[in-house]
PDB file of C-alpha atoms in Angstrom:
ATOM      1  CA  UNK C  67     -97.990  93.277 -53.420  1.00  0.00           C
ATOM      2  CA  UNK C  68     -98.262  89.485 -53.533  1.00  0.00           C
ATOM      3  CA  UNK C  69    -101.104  88.153 -55.638  1.00  0.00           C
ATOM      4  CA  UNK C  70    -102.180  84.506 -55.875  1.00  0.00           C
ATOM      5  CA  UNK C  71    -104.173  83.248 -58.827  1.00  0.00           C
ATOM      6  CA  UNK C  72    -105.816  79.908 -59.335  1.00  0.00           C
ATOM      7  CA  UNK C  73    -106.948  78.774 -62.768  1.00  0.00           C
ATOM      8  CA  UNK C  74    -109.408  77.406 -63.656  1.00  0.00           C
ATOM      9  CA  UNK C  75    -112.048  78.701 -61.249  1.00  0.00           C
ATOM     10  CA  UNK C  76    -114.050  75.544 -61.739  1.00  0.00           C
ATOM     11  CA  UNK C  77    -113.304  72.059 -63.116  1.00  0.00           C
ATOM     12  CA  UNK C  78    -115.508  69.034 -63.758  1.00  0.00           C
ATOM     13  CA  UNK C  79    -114.008  65.631 -64.453  1.00  0.00           C
ATOM     14  CA  UNK C  80    -115.242  62.013 -64.609  1.00  0.00           C
ATOM     15  CA  UNK C  81    -114.367  59.702 -61.798  1.00  0.00           C
ATOM     16  CA  UNK C  82    -110.987  57.995 -62.135  1.00  0.00           C
ATOM     17  CA  UNK C  83    -109.244  60.807 -64.018  1.00  0.00           C
ATOM     18  CA  UNK C  84    -105.953  62.181 -62.894  1.00  0.00           C
ATOM     19  CA  UNK C  85    -106.042  65.983 -62.691  1.00  0.00           C
ATOM     20  CA  UNK C  86    -103.897  69.007 -61.982  1.00  0.00           C
ATOM     21  CA  UNK C  87    -104.900  72.204 -60.229  1.00  0.00           C
ATOM     22  CA  UNK C  88    -102.773  75.316 -60.746  1.00  0.00           C
ATOM     23  CA  UNK C  89    -101.660  78.080 -58.456  1.00  0.00           C
ATOM     24  CA  UNK C  90     -99.463  81.061 -59.453  1.00  0.00           C
ATOM     25  CA  UNK C  91     -98.026  83.845 -57.354  1.00  0.00           C
ATOM     26  CA  UNK C  92     -96.387  87.109 -58.341  1.00  0.00           C
ATOM     27  CA  UNK C  93     -93.623  87.437 -55.750  1.00  0.00           C
ATOM     28  CA  UNK C  94     -91.222  84.507 -55.567  1.00  0.00           C
ATOM     29  CA  UNK C  95     -89.979  85.527 -52.109  1.00  0.00           C
ATOM     30  CA  UNK C  96     -92.233  83.178 -50.199  1.00  0.00           C
ATOM     31  CA  UNK C  97     -91.651  81.208 -47.007  1.00  0.00           C
ATOM     32  CA  UNK C  98     -93.984  78.354 -47.845  1.00  0.00           C
ATOM     33  CA  UNK C  99     -97.081  77.367 -49.787  1.00  0.00           C
ATOM     34  CA  UNK C 100    -100.083  75.510 -48.510  1.00  0.00           C
ATOM     35  CA  UNK C 101    -102.905  73.727 -50.303  1.00  0.00           C
ATOM     36  CA  UNK C 102    -106.327  73.540 -48.589  1.00  0.00           C
ATOM     37  CA  UNK C 103    -109.609  71.832 -49.221  1.00  0.00           C
ATOM     38  CA  UNK C 104    -112.946  73.494 -48.404  1.00  0.00           C
ATOM     39  CA  UNK C 105    -116.224  71.600 -48.427  1.00  0.00           C
ATOM     40  CA  UNK C 106    -119.464  73.635 -48.757  1.00  0.00           C
ATOM     41  CA  UNK C 107    -120.338  75.375 -45.517  1.00  0.00           C
ATOM     42  CA  UNK C 108    -117.221  74.143 -43.786  1.00  0.00           C
ATOM     43  CA  UNK C 109    -113.841  75.423 -42.810  1.00  0.00           C
ATOM     44  CA  UNK C 110    -110.587  74.867 -44.593  1.00  0.00           C
ATOM     45  CA  UNK C 111    -108.596  71.663 -44.142  1.00  0.00           C
ATOM     46  CA  UNK C 112    -104.889  71.699 -44.746  1.00  0.00           C
ATOM     47  CA  UNK C 113    -103.771  69.157 -47.337  1.00  0.00           C
ATOM     48  CA  UNK C 114    -100.122  69.837 -47.981  1.00  0.00           C
ATOM     49  CA  UNK C 115     -97.530  72.340 -46.791  1.00  0.00           C
ATOM     50  CA  UNK C 116     -94.434  72.923 -48.901  1.00  0.00           C
ATOM     51  CA  UNK C 117     -91.552  74.882 -47.468  1.00  0.00           C
ATOM     52  CA  UNK C 118     -89.685  77.239 -49.829  1.00  0.00           C
ATOM     53  CA  UNK C 119     -86.657  74.941 -49.853  1.00  0.00           C
ATOM     54  CA  UNK C 120     -88.750  71.969 -50.986  1.00  0.00           C
ATOM     55  CA  UNK C 121     -89.804  70.998 -54.486  1.00  0.00           C
ATOM     56  CA  UNK C 122     -92.767  68.765 -53.675  1.00  0.00           C
ATOM     57  CA  UNK C 123     -94.841  67.076 -50.974  1.00  0.00           C
ATOM     58  CA  UNK C 124     -96.950  63.949 -51.230  1.00  0.00           C
ATOM     59  CA  UNK C 125     -99.858  62.645 -49.209  1.00  0.00           C
ATOM     60  CA  UNK C 126    -101.731  59.590 -50.481  1.00  0.00           C
ATOM     61  CA  UNK C 127    -103.171  60.400 -53.882  1.00  0.00           C
ATOM     62  CA  UNK C 128    -102.126  64.029 -53.644  1.00  0.00           C
ATOM     63  CA  UNK C 129     -98.842  65.494 -54.844  1.00  0.00           C
ATOM     64  CA  UNK C 130     -98.014  69.179 -54.688  1.00  0.00           C
ATOM     65  CA  UNK C 131     -95.026  70.758 -56.425  1.00  0.00           C
ATOM     66  CA  UNK C 132     -93.445  74.117 -56.024  1.00  0.00           C
ATOM     67  CA  UNK C 133     -91.371  76.128 -58.536  1.00  0.00           C
ATOM     68  CA  UNK C 134     -90.450  79.390 -56.819  1.00  0.00           C
ATOM     69  CA  UNK C 135     -88.510  80.817 -59.682  1.00  0.00           C
ATOM     70  CA  UNK C 136     -91.519  80.640 -62.020  1.00  0.00           C
ATOM     71  CA  UNK C 137     -94.025  81.493 -59.267  1.00  0.00           C
ATOM     72  CA  UNK C 138     -96.040  78.310 -59.689  1.00  0.00           C
ATOM     73  CA  UNK C 139     -97.383  75.391 -57.750  1.00  0.00           C
ATOM     74  CA  UNK C 140     -99.517  72.456 -58.895  1.00  0.00           C
ATOM     75  CA  UNK C 141    -101.688  70.028 -56.981  1.00  0.00           C
ATOM     76  CA  UNK C 142    -101.921  66.665 -58.653  1.00  0.00           C
ATOM     77  CA  UNK C 143    -104.829  64.408 -57.683  1.00  0.00           C
ATOM     78  CA  UNK C 144    -104.516  60.770 -58.879  1.00  0.00           C
ATOM     79  CA  UNK C 145    -107.474  58.558 -59.630  1.00  0.00           C
ATOM     80  CA  UNK C 146    -110.065  61.161 -58.669  1.00  0.00           C
ATOM     81  CA  UNK C 147    -113.191  60.128 -56.668  1.00  0.00           C
ATOM     82  CA  UNK C 148    -116.575  61.844 -56.140  1.00  0.00           C
ATOM     83  CA  UNK C 149    -115.446  62.437 -52.548  1.00  0.00           C
ATOM     84  CA  UNK C 150    -112.713  64.717 -53.869  1.00  0.00           C
ATOM     85  CA  UNK C 151    -115.370  67.228 -54.951  1.00  0.00           C
ATOM     86  CA  UNK C 152    -114.669  70.426 -53.042  1.00  0.00           C
ATOM     87  CA  UNK C 153    -112.982  73.797 -53.463  1.00  0.00           C
ATOM     88  CA  UNK C 154    -109.217  73.732 -53.408  1.00  0.00           C
ATOM     89  CA  UNK C 155    -107.301  76.820 -52.254  1.00  0.00           C
ATOM     90  CA  UNK C 156    -103.640  77.592 -52.234  1.00  0.00           C
ATOM     91  CA  UNK C 157    -102.031  80.158 -49.964  1.00  0.00           C
ATOM     92  CA  UNK C 158     -98.487  81.578 -49.799  1.00  0.00           C
ATOM     93  CA  UNK C 159     -96.636  82.517 -46.663  1.00  0.00           C
ATOM     94  CA  UNK C 160     -94.716  85.783 -46.997  1.00  0.00           C
ATOM     95  CA  UNK C 161     -90.957  86.049 -47.399  1.00  0.00           C
ATOM     96  CA  UNK C 162     -88.802  88.149 -45.203  1.00  0.00           C
ATOM     97  CA  UNK C 163     -90.284  91.393 -46.417  1.00  0.00           C
ATOM     98  CA  UNK C 164     -93.918  90.576 -45.635  1.00  0.00           C
ATOM     99  CA  UNK C 165     -96.072  90.454 -42.609  1.00  0.00           C
ATOM    100  CA  UNK C 166     -95.397  87.202 -40.895  1.00  0.00           C
ATOM    101  CA  UNK C 167     -99.099  86.653 -40.161  1.00  0.00           C
ATOM    102  CA  UNK C 168    -100.513  87.339 -43.557  1.00  0.00           C
ATOM    103  CA  UNK C 169    -100.966  84.302 -45.698  1.00  0.00           C
ATOM    104  CA  UNK C 170    -102.203  85.354 -49.149  1.00  0.00           C
ATOM    105  CA  UNK C 171    -104.967  83.101 -50.463  1.00  0.00           C
ATOM    106  CA  UNK C 172    -106.021  82.411 -54.036  1.00  0.00           C
ATOM    107  CA  UNK C 173    -109.782  82.371 -54.751  1.00  0.00           C
ATOM    108  CA  UNK C 174    -109.834  78.647 -55.247  1.00  0.00           C
ATOM    109  CA  UNK C 175    -110.704  76.012 -57.877  1.00  0.00           C
ATOM    110  CA  UNK C 176    -114.099  74.359 -57.452  1.00  0.00           C
ATOM    111  CA  UNK C 177    -113.662  70.688 -58.371  1.00  0.00           C
ATOM    112  CA  UNK C 178    -116.514  68.396 -59.269  1.00  0.00           C
ATOM    113  CA  UNK C 179    -115.863  64.682 -59.850  1.00  0.00           C
ATOM    114  CA  UNK C 180    -118.756  62.942 -61.568  1.00  0.00           C
ATOM    115  CA  UNK C 181    -119.470  59.314 -60.859  1.00  0.00           C
TER     116      UNK C 181
ATOM    117  CA  UNK F 178    -110.207  66.115 -31.119  1.00  0.00           C
ATOM    118  CA  UNK F 179    -111.838  69.598 -30.988  1.00  0.00           C
ATOM    119  CA  UNK F 180    -109.057  71.556 -32.812  1.00  0.00           C
ATOM    120  CA  UNK F 181    -110.341  75.076 -33.413  1.00  0.00           C
ATOM    121  CA  UNK F 182    -113.805  75.850 -32.084  1.00  0.00           C
ATOM    122  CA  UNK F 183    -115.799  78.950 -33.040  1.00  0.00           C
ATOM    123  CA  UNK F 184    -119.014  80.289 -31.585  1.00  0.00           C
ATOM    124  CA  UNK F 185    -121.612  81.209 -32.623  1.00  0.00           C
ATOM    125  CA  UNK F 186    -121.970  79.406 -35.958  1.00  0.00           C
ATOM    126  CA  UNK F 187    -124.743  81.711 -37.188  1.00  0.00           C
ATOM    127  CA  UNK F 188    -125.743  85.249 -36.159  1.00  0.00           C
ATOM    128  CA  UNK F 189    -128.054  87.917 -37.497  1.00  0.00           C
ATOM    129  CA  UNK F 190    -127.481  91.489 -36.363  1.00  0.00           C
ATOM    130  CA  UNK F 191    -129.082  94.829 -37.083  1.00  0.00           C
ATOM    131  CA  UNK F 192    -126.912  97.684 -38.237  1.00  0.00           C
ATOM    132  CA  UNK F 193    -125.228  99.351 -35.259  1.00  0.00           C
ATOM    133  CA  UNK F 194    -125.439  96.358 -32.970  1.00  0.00           C
ATOM    134  CA  UNK F 195    -122.310  94.863 -31.410  1.00  0.00           C
ATOM    135  CA  UNK F 196    -121.182  91.301 -30.987  1.00  0.00           C
ATOM    136  CA  UNK F 197    -118.174  89.160 -30.227  1.00  0.00           C
ATOM    137  CA  UNK F 198    -117.099  86.028 -32.074  1.00  0.00           C
ATOM    138  CA  UNK F 199    -115.270  83.597 -29.840  1.00  0.00           C
ATOM    139  CA  UNK F 200    -112.497  81.203 -30.828  1.00  0.00           C
ATOM    140  CA  UNK F 201    -110.625  78.604 -28.850  1.00  0.00           C
ATOM    141  CA  UNK F 202    -107.921  76.095 -29.849  1.00  0.00           C
ATOM    142  CA  UNK F 203    -106.711  73.116 -27.925  1.00  0.00           C
ATOM    143  CA  UNK F 204    -103.507  72.377 -29.859  1.00  0.00           C
ATOM    144  CA  UNK F 205    -101.206  74.599 -27.802  1.00  0.00           C
ATOM    145  CA  UNK F 206    -100.542  76.808 -30.777  1.00  0.00           C
ATOM    146  CA  UNK F 207     -98.824  80.126 -30.382  1.00  0.00           C
ATOM    147  CA  UNK F 208    -100.483  81.992 -33.278  1.00  0.00           C
ATOM    148  CA  UNK F 209    -104.085  82.684 -34.005  1.00  0.00           C
ATOM    149  CA  UNK F 210    -105.907  84.482 -36.816  1.00  0.00           C
ATOM    150  CA  UNK F 211    -109.252  85.881 -37.889  1.00  0.00           C
ATOM    151  CA  UNK F 212    -110.154  85.785 -41.591  1.00  0.00           C
ATOM    152  CA  UNK F 213    -113.258  86.736 -43.454  1.00  0.00           C
ATOM    153  CA  UNK F 214    -114.423  85.009 -46.620  1.00  0.00           C
ATOM    154  CA  UNK F 215    -116.548  86.797 -49.195  1.00  0.00           C
ATOM    155  CA  UNK F 216    -117.706  85.582 -52.613  1.00  0.00           C
ATOM    156  CA  UNK F 217    -115.297  86.836 -55.304  1.00  0.00           C
ATOM    157  CA  UNK F 218    -112.851  88.239 -52.711  1.00  0.00           C
ATOM    158  CA  UNK F 219    -111.416  85.061 -51.234  1.00  0.00           C
ATOM    159  CA  UNK F 220    -110.062  84.864 -47.734  1.00  0.00           C
ATOM    160  CA  UNK F 221    -108.717  88.062 -46.187  1.00  0.00           C
ATOM    161  CA  UNK F 222    -106.891  88.454 -42.923  1.00  0.00           C
ATOM    162  CA  UNK F 223    -108.535  90.767 -40.350  1.00  0.00           C
ATOM    163  CA  UNK F 224    -106.228  90.480 -37.348  1.00  0.00           C
ATOM    164  CA  UNK F 225    -103.719  88.013 -36.050  1.00  0.00           C
ATOM    165  CA  UNK F 226    -101.936  87.252 -32.824  1.00  0.00           C
ATOM    166  CA  UNK F 227     -98.417  85.938 -33.225  1.00  0.00           C
ATOM    167  CA  UNK F 228     -98.237  84.929 -29.571  1.00  0.00           C
ATOM    168  CA  UNK F 229    -100.064  85.452 -26.319  1.00  0.00           C
ATOM    169  CA  UNK F 230    -100.103  89.132 -25.459  1.00  0.00           C
ATOM    170  CA  UNK F 231     -99.621  90.449 -29.021  1.00  0.00           C
ATOM    171  CA  UNK F 232    -102.043  91.343 -31.784  1.00  0.00           C
ATOM    172  CA  UNK F 233    -101.485  92.894 -35.212  1.00  0.00           C
ATOM    173  CA  UNK F 234    -103.624  94.223 -38.030  1.00  0.00           C
ATOM    174  CA  UNK F 235    -104.130  92.233 -41.172  1.00  0.00           C
ATOM    175  CA  UNK F 236    -105.412  93.353 -44.554  1.00  0.00           C
ATOM    176  CA  UNK F 237    -108.928  94.474 -43.499  1.00  0.00           C
ATOM    177  CA  UNK F 238    -108.958  95.507 -39.807  1.00  0.00           C
ATOM    178  CA  UNK F 239    -111.344  98.526 -39.941  1.00  0.00           C
ATOM    179  CA  UNK F 240    -114.474  98.016 -37.872  1.00  0.00           C
ATOM    180  CA  UNK F 241    -113.046  95.178 -35.795  1.00  0.00           C
ATOM    181  CA  UNK F 242    -111.247  94.731 -32.543  1.00  0.00           C
ATOM    182  CA  UNK F 243    -109.581  91.623 -31.149  1.00  0.00           C
ATOM    183  CA  UNK F 244    -108.494  90.272 -27.797  1.00  0.00           C
ATOM    184  CA  UNK F 245    -106.017  87.466 -27.180  1.00  0.00           C
ATOM    185  CA  UNK F 246    -107.512  86.406 -23.846  1.00  0.00           C
ATOM    186  CA  UNK F 247    -104.924  83.712 -23.203  1.00  0.00           C
ATOM    187  CA  UNK F 248    -102.987  81.198 -25.234  1.00  0.00           C
ATOM    188  CA  UNK F 249    -106.146  79.250 -26.133  1.00  0.00           C
ATOM    189  CA  UNK F 250    -108.618  82.020 -26.898  1.00  0.00           C
ATOM    190  CA  UNK F 251    -108.816  84.817 -29.477  1.00  0.00           C
ATOM    191  CA  UNK F 252    -111.985  86.873 -29.840  1.00  0.00           C
ATOM    192  CA  UNK F 253    -113.161  89.219 -32.587  1.00  0.00           C
ATOM    193  CA  UNK F 254    -115.505  92.081 -31.759  1.00  0.00           C
ATOM    194  CA  UNK F 255    -117.715  94.188 -34.011  1.00  0.00           C
ATOM    195  CA  UNK F 256    -118.469  97.376 -32.098  1.00  0.00           C
ATOM    196  CA  UNK F 257    -121.044  98.792 -34.519  1.00  0.00           C
ATOM    197  CA  UNK F 258    -121.983  96.301 -37.178  1.00  0.00           C
ATOM    198  CA  UNK F 259    -122.461  97.400 -40.790  1.00  0.00           C
ATOM    199  CA  UNK F 260    -124.021  95.499 -43.742  1.00  0.00           C
ATOM    200  CA  UNK F 261    -120.545  95.429 -45.315  1.00  0.00           C
ATOM    201  CA  UNK F 262    -119.471  93.104 -42.499  1.00  0.00           C
ATOM    202  CA  UNK F 263    -121.891  90.429 -43.628  1.00  0.00           C
ATOM    203  CA  UNK F 264    -119.518  87.542 -44.246  1.00  0.00           C
ATOM    204  CA  UNK F 265    -118.278  84.157 -43.119  1.00  0.00           C
ATOM    205  CA  UNK F 266    -115.635  84.536 -40.420  1.00  0.00           C
ATOM    206  CA  UNK F 267    -112.956  81.905 -39.843  1.00  0.00           C
ATOM    207  CA  UNK F 268    -110.624  81.566 -36.919  1.00  0.00           C
ATOM    208  CA  UNK F 269    -107.373  79.692 -37.479  1.00  0.00           C
ATOM    209  CA  UNK F 270    -104.259  78.769 -35.553  1.00  0.00           C
ATOM    210  CA  UNK F 271    -100.713  77.614 -36.185  1.00  0.00           C
ATOM    211  CA  UNK F 272     -97.661  76.695 -34.160  1.00  0.00           C
ATOM    212  CA  UNK F 273     -95.965  79.854 -35.392  1.00  0.00           C
ATOM    213  CA  UNK F 274     -96.965  82.650 -37.778  1.00  0.00           C
ATOM    214  CA  UNK F 275     -96.592  81.942 -41.498  1.00  0.00           C
ATOM    215  CA  UNK F 276     -94.191  79.050 -41.024  1.00  0.00           C
ATOM    216  CA  UNK F 277     -96.541  76.344 -39.912  1.00  0.00           C
ATOM    217  CA  UNK F 278     -99.552  74.496 -41.042  1.00  0.00           C
ATOM    218  CA  UNK F 279    -102.753  76.480 -40.558  1.00  0.00           C
ATOM    219  CA  UNK F 280    -105.772  74.838 -38.827  1.00  0.00           C
ATOM    220  CA  UNK F 281    -109.229  76.346 -39.327  1.00  0.00           C
ATOM    221  CA  UNK F 282    -112.456  76.414 -37.401  1.00  0.00           C
ATOM    222  CA  UNK F 283    -115.795  75.625 -39.055  1.00  0.00           C
ATOM    223  CA  UNK F 284    -116.700  79.289 -39.527  1.00  0.00           C
ATOM    224  CA  UNK F 285    -119.292  81.756 -38.218  1.00  0.00           C
ATOM    225  CA  UNK F 286    -121.798  83.077 -40.707  1.00  0.00           C
ATOM    226  CA  UNK F 287    -122.776  86.650 -39.852  1.00  0.00           C
ATOM    227  CA  UNK F 288    -125.572  88.617 -41.537  1.00  0.00           C
ATOM    228  CA  UNK F 289    -126.000  92.331 -40.782  1.00  0.00           C
ATOM    229  CA  UNK F 290    -129.337  93.757 -41.826  1.00  0.00           C
TER     230      UNK F 290
END
């Protein structure tokens, strides 16, 4: 059974720092991996989607990498800002053996960027 | 741009009562999903609909029913609510199951007393 782990559960950094959030998964047979942002009391917003054939995706100050063989993905945030404070979740889409509807989510990393 | 719209946003029920959560998307997506989010458990899939006319169970379907009313709308029904169903419920949609970007609604916070 696919399991997705995000470490650390919480992270606090000063404004301006570059930071890395980690996501690991136990089954490397994934179709894709997505990173989401969730603000308190809100829904999830998709940040980046990496297909299994890709190594990384970039959007603005965000860069996500994928290493299927080691079961890891990282989300790099450059020059962090207080507005980046939120919970970041990763989710993996199943490979050919899994339910096509069932994205498996990690429990998230709660990021706090201090001014 | 409405995206995915859920109603109601908040609801309090007594044990045994029934209710339906409504979800509509205006992005012409084929696939729709219902998740629940609980502290310490993360997001878990309840039911999904790969395309209009089909529905399938997810990880935690017991106590719920769904209806894919048309391509835009996907509802979640609690026939006899239990305190264990206290949660935040999210509807989501994507162009296709598992292969596309997932778009979420704002959530419906349900409390069962």
